[in-house]
Tab-separated table of C-alpha atoms and ligand atoms in Angstrom:
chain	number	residue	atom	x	y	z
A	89	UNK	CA	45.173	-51.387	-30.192
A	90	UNK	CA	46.114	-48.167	-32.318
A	91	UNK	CA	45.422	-48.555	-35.796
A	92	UNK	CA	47.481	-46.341	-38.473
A	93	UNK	CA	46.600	-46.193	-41.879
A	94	UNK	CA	48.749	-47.462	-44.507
A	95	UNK	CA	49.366	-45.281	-47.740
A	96	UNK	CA	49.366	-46.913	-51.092
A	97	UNK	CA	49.757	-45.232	-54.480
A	98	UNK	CA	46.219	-44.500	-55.845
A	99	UNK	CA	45.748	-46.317	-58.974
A	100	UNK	CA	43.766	-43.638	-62.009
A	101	UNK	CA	40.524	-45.095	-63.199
A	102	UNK	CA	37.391	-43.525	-65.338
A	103	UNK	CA	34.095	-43.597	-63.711
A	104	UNK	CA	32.356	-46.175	-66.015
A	105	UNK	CA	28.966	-45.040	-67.738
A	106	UNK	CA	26.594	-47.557	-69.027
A	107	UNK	CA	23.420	-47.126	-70.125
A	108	UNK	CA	19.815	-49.706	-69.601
A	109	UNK	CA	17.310	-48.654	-72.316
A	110	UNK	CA	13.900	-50.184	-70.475
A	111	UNK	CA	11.363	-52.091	-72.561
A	112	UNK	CA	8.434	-49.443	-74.125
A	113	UNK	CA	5.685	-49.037	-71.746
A	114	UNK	CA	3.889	-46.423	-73.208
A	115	UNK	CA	2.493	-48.133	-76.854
A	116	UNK	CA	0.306	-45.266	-78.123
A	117	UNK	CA	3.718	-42.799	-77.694
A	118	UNK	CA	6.533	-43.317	-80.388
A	119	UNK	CA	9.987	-44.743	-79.560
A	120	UNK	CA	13.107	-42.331	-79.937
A	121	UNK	CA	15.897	-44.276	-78.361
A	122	UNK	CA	17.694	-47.339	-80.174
A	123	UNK	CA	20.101	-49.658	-79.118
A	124	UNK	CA	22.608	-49.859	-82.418
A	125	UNK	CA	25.298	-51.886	-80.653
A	126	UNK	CA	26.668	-52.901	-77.559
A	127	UNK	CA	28.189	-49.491	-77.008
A	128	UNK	CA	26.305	-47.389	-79.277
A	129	UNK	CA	23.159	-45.610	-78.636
A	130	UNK	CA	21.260	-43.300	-81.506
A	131	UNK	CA	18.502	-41.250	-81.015
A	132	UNK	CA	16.330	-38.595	-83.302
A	133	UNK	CA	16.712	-35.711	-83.451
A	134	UNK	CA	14.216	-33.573	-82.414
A	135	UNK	CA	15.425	-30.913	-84.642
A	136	UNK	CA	15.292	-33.399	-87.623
A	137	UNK	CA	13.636	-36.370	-86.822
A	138	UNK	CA	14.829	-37.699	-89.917
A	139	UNK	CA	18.683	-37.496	-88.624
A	140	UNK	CA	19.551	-39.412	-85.704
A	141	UNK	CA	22.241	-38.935	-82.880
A	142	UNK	CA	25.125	-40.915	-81.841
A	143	UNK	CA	26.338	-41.679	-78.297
A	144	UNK	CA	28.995	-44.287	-77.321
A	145	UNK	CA	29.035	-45.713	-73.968
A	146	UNK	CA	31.276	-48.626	-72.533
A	147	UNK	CA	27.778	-50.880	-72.223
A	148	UNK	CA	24.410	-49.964	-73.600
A	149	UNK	CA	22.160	-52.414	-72.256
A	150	UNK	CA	19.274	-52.770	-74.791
A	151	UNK	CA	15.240	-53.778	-73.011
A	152	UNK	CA	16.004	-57.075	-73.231
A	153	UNK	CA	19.101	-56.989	-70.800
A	154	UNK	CA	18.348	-59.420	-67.764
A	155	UNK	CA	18.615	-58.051	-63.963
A	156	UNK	CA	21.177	-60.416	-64.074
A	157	UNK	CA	23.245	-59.173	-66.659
A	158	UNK	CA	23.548	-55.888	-65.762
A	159	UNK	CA	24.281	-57.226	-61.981
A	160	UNK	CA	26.830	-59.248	-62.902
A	161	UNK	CA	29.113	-57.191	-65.149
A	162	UNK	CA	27.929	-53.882	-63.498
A	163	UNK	CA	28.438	-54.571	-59.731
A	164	UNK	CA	29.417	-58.201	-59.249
A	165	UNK	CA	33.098	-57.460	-60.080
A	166	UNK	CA	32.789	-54.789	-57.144
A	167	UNK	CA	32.903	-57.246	-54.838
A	168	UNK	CA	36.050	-58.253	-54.780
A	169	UNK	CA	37.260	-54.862	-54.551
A	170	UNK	CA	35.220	-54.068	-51.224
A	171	UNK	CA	36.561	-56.948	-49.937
A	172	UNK	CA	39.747	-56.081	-50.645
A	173	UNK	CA	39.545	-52.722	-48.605
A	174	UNK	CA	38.494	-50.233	-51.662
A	175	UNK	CA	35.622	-47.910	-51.812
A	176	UNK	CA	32.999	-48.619	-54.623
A	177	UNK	CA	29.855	-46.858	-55.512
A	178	UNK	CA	26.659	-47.956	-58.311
A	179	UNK	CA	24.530	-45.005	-58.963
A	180	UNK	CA	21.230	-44.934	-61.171
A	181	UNK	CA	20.824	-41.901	-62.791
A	182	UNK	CA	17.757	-41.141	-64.889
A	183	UNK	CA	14.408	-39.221	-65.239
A	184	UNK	CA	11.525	-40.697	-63.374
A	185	UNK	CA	10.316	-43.492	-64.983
A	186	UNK	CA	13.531	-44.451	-66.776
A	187	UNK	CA	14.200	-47.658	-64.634
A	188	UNK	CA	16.352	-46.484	-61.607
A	189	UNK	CA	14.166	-48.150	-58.831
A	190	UNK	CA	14.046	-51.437	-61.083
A	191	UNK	CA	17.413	-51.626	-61.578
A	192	UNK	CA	18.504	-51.177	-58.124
A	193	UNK	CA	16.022	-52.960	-56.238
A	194	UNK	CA	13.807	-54.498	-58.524
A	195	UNK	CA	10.939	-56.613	-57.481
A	196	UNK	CA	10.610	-60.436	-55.450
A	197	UNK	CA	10.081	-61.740	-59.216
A	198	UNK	CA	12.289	-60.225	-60.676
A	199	UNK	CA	15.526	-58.812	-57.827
A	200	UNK	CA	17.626	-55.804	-58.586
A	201	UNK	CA	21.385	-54.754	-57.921
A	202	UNK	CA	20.945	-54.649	-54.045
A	203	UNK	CA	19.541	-57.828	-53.407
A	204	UNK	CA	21.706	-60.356	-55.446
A	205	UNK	CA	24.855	-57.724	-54.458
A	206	UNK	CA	24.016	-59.131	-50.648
A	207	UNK	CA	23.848	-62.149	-51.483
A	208	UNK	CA	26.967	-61.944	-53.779
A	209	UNK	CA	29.168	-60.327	-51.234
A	210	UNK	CA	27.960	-63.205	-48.854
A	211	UNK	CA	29.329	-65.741	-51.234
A	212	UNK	CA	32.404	-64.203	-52.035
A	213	UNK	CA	33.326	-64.115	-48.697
A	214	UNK	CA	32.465	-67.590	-48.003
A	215	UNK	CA	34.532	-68.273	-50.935
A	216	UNK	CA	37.289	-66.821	-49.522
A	217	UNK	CA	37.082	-68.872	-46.138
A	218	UNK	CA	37.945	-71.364	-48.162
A	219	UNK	CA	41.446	-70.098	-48.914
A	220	UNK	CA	44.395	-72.241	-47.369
A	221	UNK	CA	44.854	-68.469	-45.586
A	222	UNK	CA	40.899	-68.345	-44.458
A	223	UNK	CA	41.767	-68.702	-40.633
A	224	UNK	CA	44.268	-65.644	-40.641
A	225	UNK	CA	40.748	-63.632	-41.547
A	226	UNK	CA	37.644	-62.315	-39.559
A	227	UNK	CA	34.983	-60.617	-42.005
A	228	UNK	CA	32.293	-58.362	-40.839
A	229	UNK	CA	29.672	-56.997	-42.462
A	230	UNK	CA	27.096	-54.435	-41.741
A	231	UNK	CA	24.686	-51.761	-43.458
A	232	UNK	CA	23.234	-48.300	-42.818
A	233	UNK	CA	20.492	-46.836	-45.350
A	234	UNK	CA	19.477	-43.202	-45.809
A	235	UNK	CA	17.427	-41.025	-47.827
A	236	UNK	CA	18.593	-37.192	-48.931
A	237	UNK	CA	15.030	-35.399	-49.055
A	238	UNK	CA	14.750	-31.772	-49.521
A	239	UNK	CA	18.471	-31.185	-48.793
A	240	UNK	CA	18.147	-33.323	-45.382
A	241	UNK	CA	19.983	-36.350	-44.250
A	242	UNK	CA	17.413	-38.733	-43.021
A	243	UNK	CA	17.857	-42.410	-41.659
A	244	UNK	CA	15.815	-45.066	-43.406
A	245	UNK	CA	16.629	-47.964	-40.069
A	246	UNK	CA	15.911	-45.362	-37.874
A	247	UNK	CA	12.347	-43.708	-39.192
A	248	UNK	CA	12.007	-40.144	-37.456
A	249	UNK	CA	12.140	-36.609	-38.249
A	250	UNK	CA	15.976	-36.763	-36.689
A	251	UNK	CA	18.235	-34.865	-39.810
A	252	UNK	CA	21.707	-36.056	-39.349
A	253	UNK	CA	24.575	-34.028	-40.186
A	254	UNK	CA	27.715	-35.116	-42.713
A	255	UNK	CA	31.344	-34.958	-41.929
A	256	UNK	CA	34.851	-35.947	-42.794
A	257	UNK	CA	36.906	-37.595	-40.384
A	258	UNK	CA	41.254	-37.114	-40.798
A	259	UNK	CA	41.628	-39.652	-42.930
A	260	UNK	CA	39.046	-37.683	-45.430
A	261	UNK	CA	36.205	-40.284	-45.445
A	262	UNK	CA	33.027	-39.093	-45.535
A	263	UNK	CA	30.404	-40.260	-43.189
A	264	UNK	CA	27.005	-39.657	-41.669
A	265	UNK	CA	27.080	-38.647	-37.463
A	266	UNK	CA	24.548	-40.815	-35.950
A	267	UNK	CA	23.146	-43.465	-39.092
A	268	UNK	CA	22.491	-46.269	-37.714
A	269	UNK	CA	24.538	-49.550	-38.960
A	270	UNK	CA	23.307	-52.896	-39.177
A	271	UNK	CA	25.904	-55.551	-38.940
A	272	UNK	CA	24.360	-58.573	-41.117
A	273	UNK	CA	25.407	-62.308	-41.383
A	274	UNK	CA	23.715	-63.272	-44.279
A	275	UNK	CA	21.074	-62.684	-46.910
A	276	UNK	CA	17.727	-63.556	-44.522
A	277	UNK	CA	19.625	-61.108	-41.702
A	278	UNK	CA	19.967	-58.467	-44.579
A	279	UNK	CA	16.178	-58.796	-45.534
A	280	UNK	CA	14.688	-58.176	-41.944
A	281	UNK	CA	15.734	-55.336	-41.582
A	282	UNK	CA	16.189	-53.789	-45.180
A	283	UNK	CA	12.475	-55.049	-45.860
A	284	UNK	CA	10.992	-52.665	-43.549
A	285	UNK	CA	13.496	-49.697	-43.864
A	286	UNK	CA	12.441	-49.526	-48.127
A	287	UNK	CA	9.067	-50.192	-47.061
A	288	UNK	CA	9.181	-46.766	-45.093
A	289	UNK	CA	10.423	-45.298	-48.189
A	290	UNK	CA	7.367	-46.246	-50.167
A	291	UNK	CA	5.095	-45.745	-47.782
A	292	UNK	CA	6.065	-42.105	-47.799
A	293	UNK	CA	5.941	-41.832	-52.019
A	294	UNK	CA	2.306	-42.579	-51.975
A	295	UNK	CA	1.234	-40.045	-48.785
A	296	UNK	CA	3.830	-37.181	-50.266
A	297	UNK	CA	3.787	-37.110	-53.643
A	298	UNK	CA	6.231	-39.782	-54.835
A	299	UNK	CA	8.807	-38.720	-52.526
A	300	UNK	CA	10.802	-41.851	-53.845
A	301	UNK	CA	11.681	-39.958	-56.714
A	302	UNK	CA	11.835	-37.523	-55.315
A	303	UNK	CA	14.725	-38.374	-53.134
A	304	UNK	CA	18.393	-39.862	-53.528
A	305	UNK	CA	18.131	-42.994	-51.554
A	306	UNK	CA	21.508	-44.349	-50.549
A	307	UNK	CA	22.343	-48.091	-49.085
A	308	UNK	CA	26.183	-48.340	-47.768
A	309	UNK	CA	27.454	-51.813	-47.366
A	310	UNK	CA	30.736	-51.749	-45.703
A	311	UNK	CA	32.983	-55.135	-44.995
A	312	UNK	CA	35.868	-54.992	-42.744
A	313	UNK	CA	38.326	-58.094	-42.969
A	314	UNK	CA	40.967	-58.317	-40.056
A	315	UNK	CA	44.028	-60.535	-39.762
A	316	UNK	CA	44.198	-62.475	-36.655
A	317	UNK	CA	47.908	-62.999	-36.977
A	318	UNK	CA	50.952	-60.583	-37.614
A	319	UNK	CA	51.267	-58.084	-39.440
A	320	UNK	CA	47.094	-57.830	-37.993
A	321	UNK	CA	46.075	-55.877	-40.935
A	322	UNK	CA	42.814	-54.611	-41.341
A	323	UNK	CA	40.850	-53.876	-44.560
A	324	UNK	CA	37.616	-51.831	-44.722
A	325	UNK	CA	35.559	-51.663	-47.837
A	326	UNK	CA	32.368	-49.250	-48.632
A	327	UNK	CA	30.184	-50.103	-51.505
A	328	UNK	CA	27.291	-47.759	-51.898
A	329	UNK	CA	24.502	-48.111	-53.942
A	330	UNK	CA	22.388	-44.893	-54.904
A	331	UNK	CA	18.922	-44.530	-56.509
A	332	UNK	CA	18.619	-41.055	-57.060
A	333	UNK	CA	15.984	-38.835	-57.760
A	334	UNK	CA	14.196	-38.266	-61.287
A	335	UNK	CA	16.571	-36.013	-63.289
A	336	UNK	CA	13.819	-34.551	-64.998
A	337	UNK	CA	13.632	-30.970	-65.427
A	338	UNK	CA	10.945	-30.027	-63.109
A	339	UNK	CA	10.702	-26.558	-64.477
A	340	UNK	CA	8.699	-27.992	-67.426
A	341	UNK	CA	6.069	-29.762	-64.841
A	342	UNK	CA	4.575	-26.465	-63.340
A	343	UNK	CA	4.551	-27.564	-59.875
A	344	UNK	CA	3.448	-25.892	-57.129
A	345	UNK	CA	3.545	-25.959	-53.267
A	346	UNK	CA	5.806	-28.225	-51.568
A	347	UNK	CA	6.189	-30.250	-54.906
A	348	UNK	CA	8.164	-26.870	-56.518
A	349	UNK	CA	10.235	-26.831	-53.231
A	350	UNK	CA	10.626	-30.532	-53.523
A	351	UNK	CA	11.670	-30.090	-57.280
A	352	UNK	CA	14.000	-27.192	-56.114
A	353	UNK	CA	15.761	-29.196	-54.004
A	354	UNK	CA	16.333	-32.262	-56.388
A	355	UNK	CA	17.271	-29.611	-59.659
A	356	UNK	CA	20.007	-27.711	-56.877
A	357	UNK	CA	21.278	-30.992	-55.785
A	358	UNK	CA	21.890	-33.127	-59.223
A	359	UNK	CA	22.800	-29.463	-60.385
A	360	UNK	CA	25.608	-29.701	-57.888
A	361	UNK	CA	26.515	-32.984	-59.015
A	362	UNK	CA	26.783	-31.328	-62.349
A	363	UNK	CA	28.882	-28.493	-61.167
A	364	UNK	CA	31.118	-31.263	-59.259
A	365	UNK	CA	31.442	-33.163	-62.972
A	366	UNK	CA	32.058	-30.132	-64.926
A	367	UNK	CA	34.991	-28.865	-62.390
A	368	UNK	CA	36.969	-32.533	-62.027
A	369	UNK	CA	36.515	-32.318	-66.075
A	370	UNK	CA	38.256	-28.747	-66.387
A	371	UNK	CA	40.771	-29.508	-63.673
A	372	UNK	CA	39.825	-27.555	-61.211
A	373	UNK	CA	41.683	-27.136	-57.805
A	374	UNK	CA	38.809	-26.622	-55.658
A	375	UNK	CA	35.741	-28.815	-56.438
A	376	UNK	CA	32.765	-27.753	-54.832
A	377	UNK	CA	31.591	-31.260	-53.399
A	378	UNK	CA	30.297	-28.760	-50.365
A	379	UNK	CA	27.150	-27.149	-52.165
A	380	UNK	CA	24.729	-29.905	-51.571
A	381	UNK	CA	24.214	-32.733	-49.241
A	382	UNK	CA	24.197	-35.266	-52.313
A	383	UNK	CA	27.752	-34.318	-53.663
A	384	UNK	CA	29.111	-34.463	-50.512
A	385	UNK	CA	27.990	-38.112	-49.708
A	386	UNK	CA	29.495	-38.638	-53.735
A	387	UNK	CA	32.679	-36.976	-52.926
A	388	UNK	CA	34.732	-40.574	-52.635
A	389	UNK	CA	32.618	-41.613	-55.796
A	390	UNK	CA	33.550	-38.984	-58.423
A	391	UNK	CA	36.802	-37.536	-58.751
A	392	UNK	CA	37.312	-39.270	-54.997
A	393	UNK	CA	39.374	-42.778	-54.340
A	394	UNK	CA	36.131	-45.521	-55.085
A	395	UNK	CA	35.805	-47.473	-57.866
A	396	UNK	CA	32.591	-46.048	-59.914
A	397	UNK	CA	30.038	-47.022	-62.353
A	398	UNK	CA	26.924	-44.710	-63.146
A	399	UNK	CA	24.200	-46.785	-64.407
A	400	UNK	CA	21.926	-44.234	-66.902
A	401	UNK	CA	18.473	-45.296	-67.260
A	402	UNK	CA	16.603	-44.468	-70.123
A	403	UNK	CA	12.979	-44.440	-71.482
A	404	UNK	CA	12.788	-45.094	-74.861
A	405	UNK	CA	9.028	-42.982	-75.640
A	406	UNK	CA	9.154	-39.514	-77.588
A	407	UNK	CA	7.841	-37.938	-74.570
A	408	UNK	CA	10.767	-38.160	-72.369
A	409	UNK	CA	13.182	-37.121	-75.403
A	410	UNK	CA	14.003	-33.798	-73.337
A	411	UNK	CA	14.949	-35.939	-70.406
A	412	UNK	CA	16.720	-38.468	-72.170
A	413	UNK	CA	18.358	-35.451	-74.199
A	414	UNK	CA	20.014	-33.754	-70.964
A	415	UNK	CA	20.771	-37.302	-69.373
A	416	UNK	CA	22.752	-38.283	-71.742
A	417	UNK	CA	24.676	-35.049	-71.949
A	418	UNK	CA	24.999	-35.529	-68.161
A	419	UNK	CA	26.406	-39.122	-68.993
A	420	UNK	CA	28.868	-37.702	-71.931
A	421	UNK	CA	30.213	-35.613	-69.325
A	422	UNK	CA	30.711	-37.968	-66.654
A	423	UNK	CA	32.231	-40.920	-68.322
A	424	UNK	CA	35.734	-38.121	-68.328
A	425	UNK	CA	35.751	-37.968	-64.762
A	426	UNK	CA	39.199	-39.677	-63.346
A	427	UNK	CA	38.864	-41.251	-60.056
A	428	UNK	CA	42.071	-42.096	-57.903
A	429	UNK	CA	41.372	-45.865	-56.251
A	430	UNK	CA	43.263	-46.413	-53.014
A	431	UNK	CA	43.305	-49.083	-50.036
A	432	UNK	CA	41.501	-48.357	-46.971
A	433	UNK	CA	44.611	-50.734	-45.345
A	434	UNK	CA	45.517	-50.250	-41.555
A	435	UNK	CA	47.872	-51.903	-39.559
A	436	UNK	CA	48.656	-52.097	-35.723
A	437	UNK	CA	50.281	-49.249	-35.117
A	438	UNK	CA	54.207	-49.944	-32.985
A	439	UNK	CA	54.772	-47.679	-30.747
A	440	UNK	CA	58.265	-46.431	-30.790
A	441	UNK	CA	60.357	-47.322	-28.022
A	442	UNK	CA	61.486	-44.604	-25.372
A	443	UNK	CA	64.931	-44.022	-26.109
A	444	UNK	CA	67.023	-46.409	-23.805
A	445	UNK	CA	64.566	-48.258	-22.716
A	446	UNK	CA	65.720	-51.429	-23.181
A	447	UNK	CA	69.087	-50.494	-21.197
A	448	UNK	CA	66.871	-48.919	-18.789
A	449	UNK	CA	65.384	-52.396	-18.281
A	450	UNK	CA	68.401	-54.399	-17.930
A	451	UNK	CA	70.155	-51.729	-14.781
A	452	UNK	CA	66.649	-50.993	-13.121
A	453	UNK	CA	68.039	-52.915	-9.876
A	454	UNK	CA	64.745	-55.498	-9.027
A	455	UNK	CA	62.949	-54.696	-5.574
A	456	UNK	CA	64.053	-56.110	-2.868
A	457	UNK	CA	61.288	-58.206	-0.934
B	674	LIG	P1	12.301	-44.852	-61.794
B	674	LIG	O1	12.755	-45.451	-60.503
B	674	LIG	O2	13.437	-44.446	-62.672
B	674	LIG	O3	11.320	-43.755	-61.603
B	674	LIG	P2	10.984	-47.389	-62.160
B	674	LIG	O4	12.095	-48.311	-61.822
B	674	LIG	O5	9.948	-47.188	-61.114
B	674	LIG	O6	11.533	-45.980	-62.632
B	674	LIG	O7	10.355	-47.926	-63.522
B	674	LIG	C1	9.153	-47.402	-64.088
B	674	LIG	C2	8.302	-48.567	-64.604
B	674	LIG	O8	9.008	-49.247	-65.632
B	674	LIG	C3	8.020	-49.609	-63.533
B	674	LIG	O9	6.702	-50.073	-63.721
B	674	LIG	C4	9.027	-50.703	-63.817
B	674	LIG	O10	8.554	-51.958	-63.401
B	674	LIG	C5	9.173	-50.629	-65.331
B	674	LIG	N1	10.523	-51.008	-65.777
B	674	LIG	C6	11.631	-50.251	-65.652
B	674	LIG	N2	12.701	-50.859	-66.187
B	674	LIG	C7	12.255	-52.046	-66.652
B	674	LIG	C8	12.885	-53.157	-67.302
B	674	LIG	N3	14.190	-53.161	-67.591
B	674	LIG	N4	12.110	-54.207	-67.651
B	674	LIG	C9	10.798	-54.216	-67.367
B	674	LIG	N5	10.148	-53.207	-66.755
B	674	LIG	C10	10.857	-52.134	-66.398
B	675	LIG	MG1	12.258	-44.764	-58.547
């Protein structure tokens, strides 16, 4: 069966910034970052501690906000939309230390976005096979999970040195030659094999230098729902989720060795992603999603067709202010950038009848036995 893909009229929608302040860790250091409202954020100045600065947001999370919370009005109403055959991305963006790994994965205690978004896409699906329509539909879900390191592609199922390469296929989705995907059935499936796969990420931070942040780590959870009767349409959804490396300015850390190369790599790439923000912002025709191997994977997720929403952790001690400082202007910029959502919708493809055919059919004179 051919499939052809079905164009719909992309529909314009801001990348949505938040921002999770985390609780103060660090009790000897002072605390520079407030939560004044829901949507307002102020922080000192460093040139006059005595003034403060202002920055609105469309959620500030303050270090009391549940996991929960920020699941369920971050990602939860994602869902519906991978389900529906639209691309969606959650990214954590902050300087190590800020809260990214928490927020995304969080711990047994205590679960992040990627555990109660498996188990929420699970439900929503069983929800709708409950739908007077629910035996028209056949869902499928699966996973892959990869890690950018030093500019390099590397598969998180599939431990190895193998670096995979990125490309586009004609429909100009982005995708990784080679990742392995998982297809999943539920939550307990999800957990076998996702346990293991972080668990090689980890093992790595402590034997190279905290190469979890380090590195952009990037789950993709896609769903494709197919109609068993006519018109047979098909509907694939991505959602990705992204932890990615500390935005700190590594500059200021004097390292050395592989950790300066390491820290080259990670200021080049979210520089890129920078670049990327600052050229959708000014309108420009070419965007230049090709200078690192991060952008690329986020070309669908800024300035691309997926819905978007940039979680910006924060740490609220004096001695990230720098950090905190340039995150936010990241953030400020970001929260401009339009995205264009579209259907991923495909439907059997007819294939046009030969021209007479059906005359053809009724003189063709039968065989004679
Ligand atoms: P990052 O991934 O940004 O480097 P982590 O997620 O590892 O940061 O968080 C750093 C520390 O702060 C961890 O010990 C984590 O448990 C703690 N932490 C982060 N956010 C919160 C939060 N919202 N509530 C409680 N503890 C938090
Ligand atoms: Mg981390």
């Amino acid at each position: 069966m051919t499939l052809e893909k079905k164009i719909s009229v992309p529909l314009k929608q801001r990348v949505r910034v938040v921002v999770r302040v985390r609780p103060q860790l660090e009790t000897e250091d002072q605390v520079w970052v407030h939560v004044a409202d829901k949507k307002t954020l102020h922080t000192l100045n460093h040139r006059n501690t005595k003034e403060t600065l202002q920055y609105e947001f469309e959620d500030v999370y303050d270090p009391d906000t549940s996991q929960a919370t920020v699941y369920n009005e971050c990602v939860q109403p994602l869902l519906v939309k991978a389900l529906n055959g639209q691309n969606a991305s959650v990214f954590a963006y902050g300087p190590t230390g800020a809260g990214k790994t928490h927020t995304i994965l969080g711990t047994a205690q205590d679960p992040g976005v990627i555990p109660r978004c498996v188990r929420g896409l699970f439900s929503a699906i069983e929800e709708e096979t409950c739908k007077s329509d629910a035996a028209d539909w056949k869902f499928k879900v699966s996973f892959s999970y990869l890690e950018i390191y030093q500019e390099k592609v590397y598969d998180l199922l599939k431990p190895g040195c193998t670096v995979l390469p990125i490309r586009e296929d004609k429909h100009h989705q982005i995708f990784v030659t080679g990742l392995a995907e998982q297809s999943i059935s539920d939550i307990k499936e999800f957990t076998k094999y996702f346990a293991p796969a972080s668990k090689n990420r980890t093992t790595a931070a402590t034997k190279l230098n905290e190469r979890s942040s380090r590195s952009h780590s990037i789950l993709l959870l896609k769903v494709i729902r197919t109609q068993n009767v006519s018109p047979f349409k098909t509907l694939s959804g991505k959602l990705y989720i992204i932890d990615l490396a500390g935005s700190e300015d590594n500059r200021r850390t004097g390292n050395q060795g592989i950790r300066l190369k390491e820290s080259g790599c990670i200021n080049s790439s979210l520089l890129a992603l920078g670049q990327v923000v600052d050229a959708l912002n000014k309108g420009h025709a070419c965007i230049p999603y090709r200078s690192s191997k991060l952008t690329r994977l986020l070309q669908d997720s800024l300035g691309g067709s997926a819905h978007t929403c940039m979680i910006v952790n924060l740490a609220p001690e004096e001695r990230h202010y720098f950090d905190t400082y340039t995150t936010l202007h990241f953030a400020r910029k970001t929260k401009k950038v339009v995205n264009h959502i579209k259907i991923n919708e495909f439907v059997e493809k007819i294939k046009p009848m030969k021209r007479g055919a059906e005359k053809q059919e009724e003189y063709t004179p039968k065989k004679q036995k």
